[in-house]
Structures are given as structure tokens and as C-alpha cells.
mmCIF file of C-alpha atoms and ligand atoms in Angstrom:
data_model
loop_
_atom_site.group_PDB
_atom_site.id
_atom_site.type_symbol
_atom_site.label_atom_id
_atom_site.label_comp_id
_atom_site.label_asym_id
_atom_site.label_seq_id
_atom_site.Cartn_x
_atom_site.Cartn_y
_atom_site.Cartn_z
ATOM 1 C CA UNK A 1 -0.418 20.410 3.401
ATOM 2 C CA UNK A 2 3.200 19.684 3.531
ATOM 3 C CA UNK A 3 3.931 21.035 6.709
ATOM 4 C CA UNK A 4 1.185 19.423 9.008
ATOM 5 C CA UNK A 5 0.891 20.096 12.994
ATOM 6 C CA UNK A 6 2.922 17.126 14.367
ATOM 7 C CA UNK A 7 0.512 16.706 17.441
ATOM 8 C CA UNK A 8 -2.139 14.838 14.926
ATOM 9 C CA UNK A 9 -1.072 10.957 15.240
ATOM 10 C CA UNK A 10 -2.474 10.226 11.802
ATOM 11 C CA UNK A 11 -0.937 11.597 8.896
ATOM 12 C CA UNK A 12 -2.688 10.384 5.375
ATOM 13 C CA UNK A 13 -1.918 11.319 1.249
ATOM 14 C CA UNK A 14 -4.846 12.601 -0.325
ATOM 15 C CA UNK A 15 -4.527 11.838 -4.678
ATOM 16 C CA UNK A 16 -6.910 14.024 -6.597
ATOM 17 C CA UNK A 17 -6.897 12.267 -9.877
ATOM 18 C CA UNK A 18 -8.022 14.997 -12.021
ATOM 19 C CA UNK A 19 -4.982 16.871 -11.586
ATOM 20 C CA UNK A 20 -2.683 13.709 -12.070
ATOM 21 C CA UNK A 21 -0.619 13.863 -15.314
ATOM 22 C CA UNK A 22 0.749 10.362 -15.275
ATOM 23 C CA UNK A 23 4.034 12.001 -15.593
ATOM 24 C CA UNK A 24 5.211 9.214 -12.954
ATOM 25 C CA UNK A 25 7.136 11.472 -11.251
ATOM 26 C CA UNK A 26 6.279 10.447 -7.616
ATOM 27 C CA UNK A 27 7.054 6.676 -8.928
ATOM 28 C CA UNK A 28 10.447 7.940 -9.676
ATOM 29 C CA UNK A 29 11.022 10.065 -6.630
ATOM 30 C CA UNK A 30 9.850 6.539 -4.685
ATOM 31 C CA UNK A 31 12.348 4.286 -6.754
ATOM 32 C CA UNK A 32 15.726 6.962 -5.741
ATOM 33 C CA UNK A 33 14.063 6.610 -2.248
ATOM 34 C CA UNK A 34 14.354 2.777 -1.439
ATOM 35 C CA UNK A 35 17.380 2.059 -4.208
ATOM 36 C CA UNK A 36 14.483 0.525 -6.688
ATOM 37 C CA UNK A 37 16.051 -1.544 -9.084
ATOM 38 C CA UNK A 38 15.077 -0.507 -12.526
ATOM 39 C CA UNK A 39 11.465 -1.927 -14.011
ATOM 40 C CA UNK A 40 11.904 -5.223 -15.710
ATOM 41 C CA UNK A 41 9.330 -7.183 -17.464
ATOM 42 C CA UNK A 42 8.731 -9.959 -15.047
ATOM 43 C CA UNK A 43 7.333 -13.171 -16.705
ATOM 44 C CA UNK A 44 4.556 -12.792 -13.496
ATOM 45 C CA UNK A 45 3.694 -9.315 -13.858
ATOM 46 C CA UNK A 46 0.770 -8.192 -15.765
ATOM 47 C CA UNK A 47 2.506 -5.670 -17.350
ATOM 48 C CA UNK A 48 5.768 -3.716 -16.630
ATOM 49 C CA UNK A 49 4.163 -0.856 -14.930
ATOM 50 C CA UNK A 50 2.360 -3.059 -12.521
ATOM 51 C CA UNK A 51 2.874 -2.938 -8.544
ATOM 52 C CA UNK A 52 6.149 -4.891 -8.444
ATOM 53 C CA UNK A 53 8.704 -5.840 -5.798
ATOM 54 C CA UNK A 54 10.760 -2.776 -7.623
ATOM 55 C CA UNK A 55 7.743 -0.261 -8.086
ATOM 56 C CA UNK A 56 6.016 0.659 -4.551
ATOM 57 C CA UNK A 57 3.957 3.259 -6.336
ATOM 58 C CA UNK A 58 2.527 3.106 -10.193
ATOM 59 C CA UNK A 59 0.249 4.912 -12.689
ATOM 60 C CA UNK A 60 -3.307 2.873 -13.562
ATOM 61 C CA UNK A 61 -3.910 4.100 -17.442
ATOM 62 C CA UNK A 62 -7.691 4.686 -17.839
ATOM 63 C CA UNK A 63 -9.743 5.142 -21.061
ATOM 64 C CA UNK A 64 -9.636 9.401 -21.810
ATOM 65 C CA UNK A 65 -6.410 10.088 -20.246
ATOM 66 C CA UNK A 66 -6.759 9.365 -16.850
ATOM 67 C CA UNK A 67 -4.513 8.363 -14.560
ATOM 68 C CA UNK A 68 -4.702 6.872 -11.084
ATOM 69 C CA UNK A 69 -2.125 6.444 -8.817
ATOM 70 C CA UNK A 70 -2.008 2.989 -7.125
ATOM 71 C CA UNK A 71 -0.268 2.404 -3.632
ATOM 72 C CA UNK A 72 -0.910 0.564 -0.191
ATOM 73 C CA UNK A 73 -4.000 2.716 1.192
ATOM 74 C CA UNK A 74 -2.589 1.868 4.803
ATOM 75 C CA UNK A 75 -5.544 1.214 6.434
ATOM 76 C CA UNK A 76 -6.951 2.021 9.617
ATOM 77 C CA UNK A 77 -7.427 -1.403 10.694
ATOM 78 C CA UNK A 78 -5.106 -3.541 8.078
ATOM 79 C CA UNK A 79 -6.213 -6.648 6.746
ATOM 80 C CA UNK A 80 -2.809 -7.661 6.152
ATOM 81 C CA UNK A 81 -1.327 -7.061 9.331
ATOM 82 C CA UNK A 82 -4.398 -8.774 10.683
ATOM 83 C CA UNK A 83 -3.490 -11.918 8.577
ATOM 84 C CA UNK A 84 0.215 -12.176 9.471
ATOM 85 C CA UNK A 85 0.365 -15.016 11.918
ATOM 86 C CA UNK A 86 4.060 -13.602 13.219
ATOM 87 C CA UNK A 87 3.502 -9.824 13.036
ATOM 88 C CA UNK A 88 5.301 -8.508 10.170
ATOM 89 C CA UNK A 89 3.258 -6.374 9.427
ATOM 90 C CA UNK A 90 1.859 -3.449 11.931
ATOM 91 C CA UNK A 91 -0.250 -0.320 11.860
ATOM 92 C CA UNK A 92 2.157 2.463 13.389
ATOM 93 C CA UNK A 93 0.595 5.529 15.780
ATOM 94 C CA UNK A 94 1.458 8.054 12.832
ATOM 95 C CA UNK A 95 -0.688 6.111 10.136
ATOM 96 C CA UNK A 96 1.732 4.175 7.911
ATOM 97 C CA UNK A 97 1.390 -0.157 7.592
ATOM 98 C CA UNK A 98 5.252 -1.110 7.823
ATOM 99 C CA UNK A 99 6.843 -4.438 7.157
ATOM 100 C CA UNK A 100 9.362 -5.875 9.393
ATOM 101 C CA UNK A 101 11.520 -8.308 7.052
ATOM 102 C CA UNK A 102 12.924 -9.781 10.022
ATOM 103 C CA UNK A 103 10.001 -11.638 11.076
ATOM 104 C CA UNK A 104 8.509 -12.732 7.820
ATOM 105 C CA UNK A 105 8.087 -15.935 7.772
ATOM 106 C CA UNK A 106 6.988 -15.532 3.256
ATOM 107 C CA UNK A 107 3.540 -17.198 3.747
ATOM 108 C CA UNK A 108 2.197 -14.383 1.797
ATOM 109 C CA UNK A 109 -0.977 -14.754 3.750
ATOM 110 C CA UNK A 110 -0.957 -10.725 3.772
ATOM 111 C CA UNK A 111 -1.021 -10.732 -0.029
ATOM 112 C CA UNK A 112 -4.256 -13.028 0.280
ATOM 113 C CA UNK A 113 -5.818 -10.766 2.402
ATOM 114 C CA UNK A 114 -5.544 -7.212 0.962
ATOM 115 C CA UNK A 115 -8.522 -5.698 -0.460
ATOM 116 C CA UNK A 116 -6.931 -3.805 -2.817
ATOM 117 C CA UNK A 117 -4.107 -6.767 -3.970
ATOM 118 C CA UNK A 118 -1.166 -4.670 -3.243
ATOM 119 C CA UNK A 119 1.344 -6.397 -1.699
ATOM 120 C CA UNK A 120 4.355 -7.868 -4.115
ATOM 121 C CA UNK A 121 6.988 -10.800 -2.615
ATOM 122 C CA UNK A 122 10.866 -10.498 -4.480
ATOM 123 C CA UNK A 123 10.157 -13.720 -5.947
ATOM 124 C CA UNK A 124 13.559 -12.927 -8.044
ATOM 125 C CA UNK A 125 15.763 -12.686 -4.610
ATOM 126 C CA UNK A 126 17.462 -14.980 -3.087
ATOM 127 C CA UNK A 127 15.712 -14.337 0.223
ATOM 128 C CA UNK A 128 12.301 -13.114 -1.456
ATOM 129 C CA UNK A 129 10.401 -10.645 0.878
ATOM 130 C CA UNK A 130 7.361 -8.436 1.286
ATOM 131 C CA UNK A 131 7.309 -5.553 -0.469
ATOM 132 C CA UNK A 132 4.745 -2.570 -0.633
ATOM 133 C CA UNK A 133 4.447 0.842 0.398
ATOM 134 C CA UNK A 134 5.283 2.011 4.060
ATOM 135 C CA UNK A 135 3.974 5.476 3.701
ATOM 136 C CA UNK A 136 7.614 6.635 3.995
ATOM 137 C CA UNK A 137 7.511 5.996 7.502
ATOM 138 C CA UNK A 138 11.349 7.094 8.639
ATOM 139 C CA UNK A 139 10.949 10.239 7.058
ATOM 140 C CA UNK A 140 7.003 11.222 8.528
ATOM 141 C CA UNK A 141 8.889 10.419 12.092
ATOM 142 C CA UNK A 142 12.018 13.022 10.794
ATOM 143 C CA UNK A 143 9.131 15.324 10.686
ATOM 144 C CA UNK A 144 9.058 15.137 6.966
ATOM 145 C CA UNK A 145 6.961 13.961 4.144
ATOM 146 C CA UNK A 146 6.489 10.811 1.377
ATOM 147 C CA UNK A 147 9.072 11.423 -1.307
ATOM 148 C CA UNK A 148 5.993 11.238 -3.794
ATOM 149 C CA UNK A 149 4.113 13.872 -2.254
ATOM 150 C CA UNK A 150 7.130 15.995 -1.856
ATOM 151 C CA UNK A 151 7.700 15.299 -5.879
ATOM 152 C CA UNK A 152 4.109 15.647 -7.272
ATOM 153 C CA UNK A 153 4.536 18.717 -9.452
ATOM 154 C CA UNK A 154 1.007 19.083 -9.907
ATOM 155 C CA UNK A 155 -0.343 18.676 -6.691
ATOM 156 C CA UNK A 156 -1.957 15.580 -7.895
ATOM 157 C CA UNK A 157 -1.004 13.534 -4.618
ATOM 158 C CA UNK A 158 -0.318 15.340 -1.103
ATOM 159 C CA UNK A 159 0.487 14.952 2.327
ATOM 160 C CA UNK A 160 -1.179 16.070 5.752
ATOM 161 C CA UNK A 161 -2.802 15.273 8.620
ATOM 162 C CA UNK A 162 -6.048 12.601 7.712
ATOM 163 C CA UNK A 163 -8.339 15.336 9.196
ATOM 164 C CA UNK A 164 -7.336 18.358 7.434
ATOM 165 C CA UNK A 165 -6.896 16.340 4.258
ATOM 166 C CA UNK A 166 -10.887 15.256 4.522
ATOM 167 C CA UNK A 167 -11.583 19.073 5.019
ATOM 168 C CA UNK A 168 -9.950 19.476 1.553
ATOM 169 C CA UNK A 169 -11.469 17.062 -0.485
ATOM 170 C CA UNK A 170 -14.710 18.406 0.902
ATOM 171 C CA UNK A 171 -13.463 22.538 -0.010
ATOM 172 C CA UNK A 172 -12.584 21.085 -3.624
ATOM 173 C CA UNK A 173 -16.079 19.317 -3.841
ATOM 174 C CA UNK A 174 -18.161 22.312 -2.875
ATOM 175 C CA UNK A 175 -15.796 25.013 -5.141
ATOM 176 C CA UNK A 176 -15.982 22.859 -8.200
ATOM 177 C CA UNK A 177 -19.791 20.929 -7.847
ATOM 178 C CA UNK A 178 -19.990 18.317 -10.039
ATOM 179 C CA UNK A 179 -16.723 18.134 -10.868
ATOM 180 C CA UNK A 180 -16.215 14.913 -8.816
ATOM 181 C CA UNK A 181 -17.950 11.323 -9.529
ATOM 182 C CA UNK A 182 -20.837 10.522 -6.994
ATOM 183 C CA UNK A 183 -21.885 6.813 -6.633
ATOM 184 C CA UNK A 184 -25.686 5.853 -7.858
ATOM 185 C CA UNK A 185 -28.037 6.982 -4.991
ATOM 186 C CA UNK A 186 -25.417 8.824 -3.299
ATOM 187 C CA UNK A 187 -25.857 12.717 -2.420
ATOM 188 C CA UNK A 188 -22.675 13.972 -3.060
ATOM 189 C CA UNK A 189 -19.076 12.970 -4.540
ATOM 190 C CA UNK A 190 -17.003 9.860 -2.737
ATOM 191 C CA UNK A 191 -13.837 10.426 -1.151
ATOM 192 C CA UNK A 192 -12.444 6.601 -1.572
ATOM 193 C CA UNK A 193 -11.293 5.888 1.580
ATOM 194 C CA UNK A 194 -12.892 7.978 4.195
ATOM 195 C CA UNK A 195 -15.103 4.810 5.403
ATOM 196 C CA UNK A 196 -13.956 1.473 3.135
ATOM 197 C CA UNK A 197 -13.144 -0.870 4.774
ATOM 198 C CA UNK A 198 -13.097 1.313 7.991
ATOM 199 C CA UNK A 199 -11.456 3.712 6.420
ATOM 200 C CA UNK A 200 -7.384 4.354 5.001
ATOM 201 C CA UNK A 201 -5.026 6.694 5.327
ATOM 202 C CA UNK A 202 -4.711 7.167 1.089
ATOM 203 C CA UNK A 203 -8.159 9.096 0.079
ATOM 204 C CA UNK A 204 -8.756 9.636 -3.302
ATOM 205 C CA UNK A 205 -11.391 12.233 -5.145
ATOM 206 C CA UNK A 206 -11.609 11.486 -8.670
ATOM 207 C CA UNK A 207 -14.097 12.347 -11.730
ATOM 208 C CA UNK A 208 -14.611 8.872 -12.361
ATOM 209 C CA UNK A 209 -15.626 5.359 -10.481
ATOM 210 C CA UNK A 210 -12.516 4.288 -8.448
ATOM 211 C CA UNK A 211 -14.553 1.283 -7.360
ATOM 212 C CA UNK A 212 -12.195 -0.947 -9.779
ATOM 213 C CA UNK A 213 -9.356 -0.445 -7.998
ATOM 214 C CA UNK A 214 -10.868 -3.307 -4.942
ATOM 215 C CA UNK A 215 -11.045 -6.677 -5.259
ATOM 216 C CA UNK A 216 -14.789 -6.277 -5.772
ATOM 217 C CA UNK A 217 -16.429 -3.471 -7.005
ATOM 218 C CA UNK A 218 -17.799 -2.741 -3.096
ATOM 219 C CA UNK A 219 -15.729 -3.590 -0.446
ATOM 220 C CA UNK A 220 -18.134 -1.565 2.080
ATOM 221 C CA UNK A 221 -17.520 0.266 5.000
ATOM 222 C CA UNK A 222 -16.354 -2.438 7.684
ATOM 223 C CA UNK A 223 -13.095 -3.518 8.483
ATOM 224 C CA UNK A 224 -11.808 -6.404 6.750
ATOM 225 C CA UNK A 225 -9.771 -8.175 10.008
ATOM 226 C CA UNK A 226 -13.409 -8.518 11.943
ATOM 227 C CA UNK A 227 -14.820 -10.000 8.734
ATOM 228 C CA UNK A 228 -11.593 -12.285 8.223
ATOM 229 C CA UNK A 229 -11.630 -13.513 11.838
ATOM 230 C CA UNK A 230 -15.272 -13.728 12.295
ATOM 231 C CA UNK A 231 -15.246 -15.687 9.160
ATOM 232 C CA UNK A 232 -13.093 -18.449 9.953
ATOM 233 C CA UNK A 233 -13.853 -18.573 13.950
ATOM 234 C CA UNK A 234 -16.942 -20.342 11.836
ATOM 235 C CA UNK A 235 -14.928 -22.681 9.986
ATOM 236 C CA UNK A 236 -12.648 -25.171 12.423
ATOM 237 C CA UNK A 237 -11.086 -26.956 9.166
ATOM 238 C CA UNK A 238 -9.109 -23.499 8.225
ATOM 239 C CA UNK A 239 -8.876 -22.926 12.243
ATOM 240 C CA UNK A 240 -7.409 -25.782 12.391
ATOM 241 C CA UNK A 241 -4.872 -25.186 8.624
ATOM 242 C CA UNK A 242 -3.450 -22.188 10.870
ATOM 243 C CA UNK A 243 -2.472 -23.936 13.567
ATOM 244 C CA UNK A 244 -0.778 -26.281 12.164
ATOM 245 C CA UNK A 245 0.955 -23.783 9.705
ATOM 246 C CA UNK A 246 1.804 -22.612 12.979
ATOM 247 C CA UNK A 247 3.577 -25.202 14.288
ATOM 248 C CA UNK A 248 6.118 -24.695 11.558
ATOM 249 C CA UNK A 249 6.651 -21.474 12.059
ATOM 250 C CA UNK A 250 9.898 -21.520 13.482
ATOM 251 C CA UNK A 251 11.507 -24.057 11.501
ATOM 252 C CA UNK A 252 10.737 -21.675 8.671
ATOM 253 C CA UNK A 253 11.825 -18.524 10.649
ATOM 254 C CA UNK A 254 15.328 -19.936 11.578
ATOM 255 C CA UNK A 255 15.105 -21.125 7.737
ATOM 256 C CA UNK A 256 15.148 -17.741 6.721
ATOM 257 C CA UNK A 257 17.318 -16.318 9.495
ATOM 258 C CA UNK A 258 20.221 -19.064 8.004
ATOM 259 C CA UNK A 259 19.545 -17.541 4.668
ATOM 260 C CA UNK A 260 19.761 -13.989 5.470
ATOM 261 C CA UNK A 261 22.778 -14.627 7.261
ATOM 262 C CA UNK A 262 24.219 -16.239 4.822
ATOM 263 C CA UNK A 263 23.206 -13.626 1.850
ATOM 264 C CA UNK A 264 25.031 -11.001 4.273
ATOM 265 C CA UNK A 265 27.997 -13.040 4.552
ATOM 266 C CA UNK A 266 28.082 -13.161 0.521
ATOM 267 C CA UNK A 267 27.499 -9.463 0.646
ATOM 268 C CA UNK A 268 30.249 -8.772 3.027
ATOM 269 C CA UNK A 269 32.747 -10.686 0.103
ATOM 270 C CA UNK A 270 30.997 -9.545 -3.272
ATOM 271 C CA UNK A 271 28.223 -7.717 -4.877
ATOM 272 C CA UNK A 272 25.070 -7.278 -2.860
ATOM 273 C CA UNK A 273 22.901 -10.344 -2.354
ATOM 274 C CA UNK A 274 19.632 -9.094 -0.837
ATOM 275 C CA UNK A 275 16.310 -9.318 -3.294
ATOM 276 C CA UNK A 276 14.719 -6.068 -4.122
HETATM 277 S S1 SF4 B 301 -4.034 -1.678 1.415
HETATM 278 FE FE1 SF4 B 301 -3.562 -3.864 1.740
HETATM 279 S S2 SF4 B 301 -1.368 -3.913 2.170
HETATM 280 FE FE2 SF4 B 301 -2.046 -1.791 2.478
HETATM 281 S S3 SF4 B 301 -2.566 -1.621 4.688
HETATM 282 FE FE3 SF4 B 301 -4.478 -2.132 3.592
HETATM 283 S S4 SF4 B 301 -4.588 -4.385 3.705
HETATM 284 FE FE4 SF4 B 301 -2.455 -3.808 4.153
HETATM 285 S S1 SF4 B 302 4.786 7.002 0.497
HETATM 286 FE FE1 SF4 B 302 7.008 6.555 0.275
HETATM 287 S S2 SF4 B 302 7.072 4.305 0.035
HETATM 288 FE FE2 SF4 B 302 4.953 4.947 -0.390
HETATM 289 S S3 SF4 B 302 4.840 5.267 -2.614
HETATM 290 FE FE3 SF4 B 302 5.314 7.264 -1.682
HETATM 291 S S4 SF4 B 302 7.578 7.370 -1.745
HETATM 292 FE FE4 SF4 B 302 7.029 5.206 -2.047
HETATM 293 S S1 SF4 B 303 3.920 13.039 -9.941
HETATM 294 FE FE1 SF4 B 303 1.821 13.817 -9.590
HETATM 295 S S2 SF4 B 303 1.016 14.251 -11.643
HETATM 296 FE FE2 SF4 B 303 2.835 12.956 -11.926
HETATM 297 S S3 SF4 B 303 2.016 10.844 -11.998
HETATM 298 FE FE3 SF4 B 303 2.548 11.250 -9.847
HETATM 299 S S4 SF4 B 303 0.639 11.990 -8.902
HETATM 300 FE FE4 SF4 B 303 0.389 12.148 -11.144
#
């Protein structure tokens, strides 16, 4: 799976959590990647292994040993991006939902709208920002792979094309049968992600429920944006909140522009001043 065929736009990790270890050894590998700062136990994080602004990638401890990797599924039709009002966040052709600091305007509307809660803002920076997964996007368009996938040593978490990685999850199903969980009234085991919320490109197979890790228990199979904007075309009140949130848009923009200018400056004369 780590070499796929390039001509496939959609690449996707598929994390089989029965061979996960919870050795955190793709959390690592992510950390070296982006210059992670080391964990520290912010006063707003659940816990110090949470999804922080310095932890893209973690381990979710479940009762008998079992571990569950939690990331940014990059979804096939993001929420998130959906809910950015200046387009910070987009769905690339190869699969991964990247973040262009740039334009953020820190509304954190995206954090509001993710189904599974994953996106952290650098409240400790001076110019707080985003921060999530991007699916490693520079290296998938080097022709390479996520440095977790590429650091799993138990082939808990790998990398391919979304297509051939359904195929697997389906081989591992039918050589080990009932080795994977299958939902109440369901026929055979889920592959979490294949269809919620129109579907991601980070399937899981696991032996238990993985249902916890949404913000409900069943986020069902359609898209999140059409339900977002279909809700509020019905209410004119929040219709009417955005627009005028709008309005200030680029006040804040040039806000943060002056800031980030002014962090580089300090950066150019001293010890590094962007947030992490
Ligand atoms: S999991 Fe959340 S942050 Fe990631 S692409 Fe989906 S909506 Fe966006
Ligand atoms: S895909 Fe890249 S950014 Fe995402 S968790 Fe893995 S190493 Fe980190
Ligand atoms: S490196 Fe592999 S086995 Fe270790 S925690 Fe990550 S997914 Fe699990």
C-alpha cells in the first residue's frame, strides 16, 4: 500500500485498530515532521495526550487495551471547509483538507463544524492559528506518503489509494470473519468512513464500536455542508449573524496580516515568534 498508482486522485489511510499497539510511534514520526513543540499540559486540554495545536495525530486509550488512533478523517465533502466564510480551508484533488494560515481570519467556525471535533487553534501563540492534520499533503504530491503511515511498525495505519484501501478492509473482513465489530442490524463489519458523512479519506476497521469517536453516536451517511447550509438557509437570524460577521472580515484579515508581519519582523531579530 505504500507505493500506490499515482493516476488515482484520491489517496486515503486506512487504521486497523486491532493491530495498533499504542506505541505512538506515528504521533512521533508526525511531531519531527511539522517541528511539534513538545506535549505540554495545557490548562484547556482534556488531558495531555489530547488533539492539541502540538499533536496532529494521538492515541484514544480504550477499556482492554485498545487503542485508536485519532486524526482529521479529511472528508470527501468537509464540513469545515464548508464553514470557513474566507476559504482557509479546502479539499485538494489528491484527498487531503489543508489549511491556508494566510487567509484565516481565527473565527474558528471550522472547529464548530467538524463532526468529529478535530480541529485545535494555538491559543498559546502570538498569532494563534488552525491546526489539524493535512494528510501530509507536500509529501503525497512528492509522490510519497504520511510520515505516520511510513512509521507504523505494525501496520496498524497505512497509506494507498481510497479504492484499493476499501478492497482491503473488505480481504481482512472475509479472511478473519468475525473478527471485526458489525453495528446492530447490520450484515457485516463497518468500515468507519466508507459512507459517514459522505464518506472520508481515514477508514477505520476495528473489533469494537468506533461510533464514539463523532459528535453523536450516528452521524449518518450524508454530507454535513448540505445539512449545515440547508439548515440555516431556514433560519434568516443566523443568515443574517454571517453577514454581518462578514462585513468585518477584512478589518480582521489586515488585523492579522499586521500581526504576522510583525511576529516575522521579531523573528528576523530574535528567537522565533510564530505559535505552534
Ligand atoms: S474531520 Fe473535521 S477537520 Fe477533518 S476534513 Fe472532516 S470536517 Fe474537516
Ligand atoms: S498524515 Fe501527516 S499531518 Fe496527518 S497525522 Fe500523519 S504525519 Fe501528521
Ligand atoms: S505507530 Fe502504529 S501501532 Fe504504534 S500507535 Fe501508531 S498506529 Fe498504533
Amino acid at each position: 500500500m505504500s507505493t500506490p498508482d499515482r493516476g488515482d486522485p484520491m489517496f486515503a489511510i486506512l487504521t486497523d485498530t486491532t493491530r495498533c499497539t499504542g506505541c505512538e510511534t506515528c504521533v512521533h514520526a508526525c511531531q519531527r515532521t511539522y517541528n511539534l513543540p513538545p506535549d505540554r499540559a495545557w490548562r484547556w486540554k482534556q488531558k495531555i495526550d489530547d488533539l492539541s495545536s502540538s499533536r496532529f495525530t494521538t492515541i484514544i486509550r480504550r477499556p482492554g487495551s485498545k487503542f485508536v488512533r485519532q486524526q482529521c478523517r479529511h472528508c470527501l465533502q468537509p464540513a469545515c471547509a464548508s464553514a470557513c466564510i474566507v476559504g482557509a480551508l479546502r479539499k485538494t484533488e489528491l484527498g487531503p483538507v489543508i489549511y491556508d494560515e494566510k487567509r484565516c481570519m481565527g473565527c474558528r467556525y471550522c472547529m464548530m463544524a467538524c463532526p468529529y471535533g478535530i480541529p485545535r487553534y494555538s491559543w498559546e501563540a502570538k498569532v494563534p492559528l488552525v491546526r489539524k492534520c493535512i494528510l501530509c499533503y507536500d509529501r503525497l504530491k512528492a509522490g510519497g506518503q504520511p510520515a505516520c503511515t511510513e512509521a507504523c511498525p505494525y501496520g496498524a495505519t497505512i497509506f494507498g489509494r481510497r479504492d484499493a484501501l476499501l478492497a482491503e478492509a473488505r480481504r481482512r473482513f472475509a479472511a478473519e470473519p468475525g473478527k471485526y465489530f458489525t453495528p446492530p442490524g447490520r450484515s457485516g463489519p463497518e468500515i468507519y468512513g466508507e459512507h459517514e458523512v459522505g464518506g472520508t479519506c481515514v477508514l477505520y476497521i476495528s473489533d469494537i464500536d468506533l461510533s464514539f469517536l463523532g459528535w453523536r453516536p450516528n452521524l449518518g451517511d450524508e454530507p454535513l455542508p448540505a445539512l449545515t447550509w440547508a439548515a440555516l438557509s431556514k433560519v434568516p437570524p443566523v443568515i443574517f449573524g454571517v453577514a454581518a460577521a462578514m462585513s468585518g472580515v477584512y478589518w480582521i484579515i489586515g488585523r492579522r496580516m499586521k500581526l504576522q508581519a510583525e511576529a516575522a519582523q521579531r523573528a528576523a531579530g530574535g528567537p522565533g515568534a510564530t505559535g505552534h
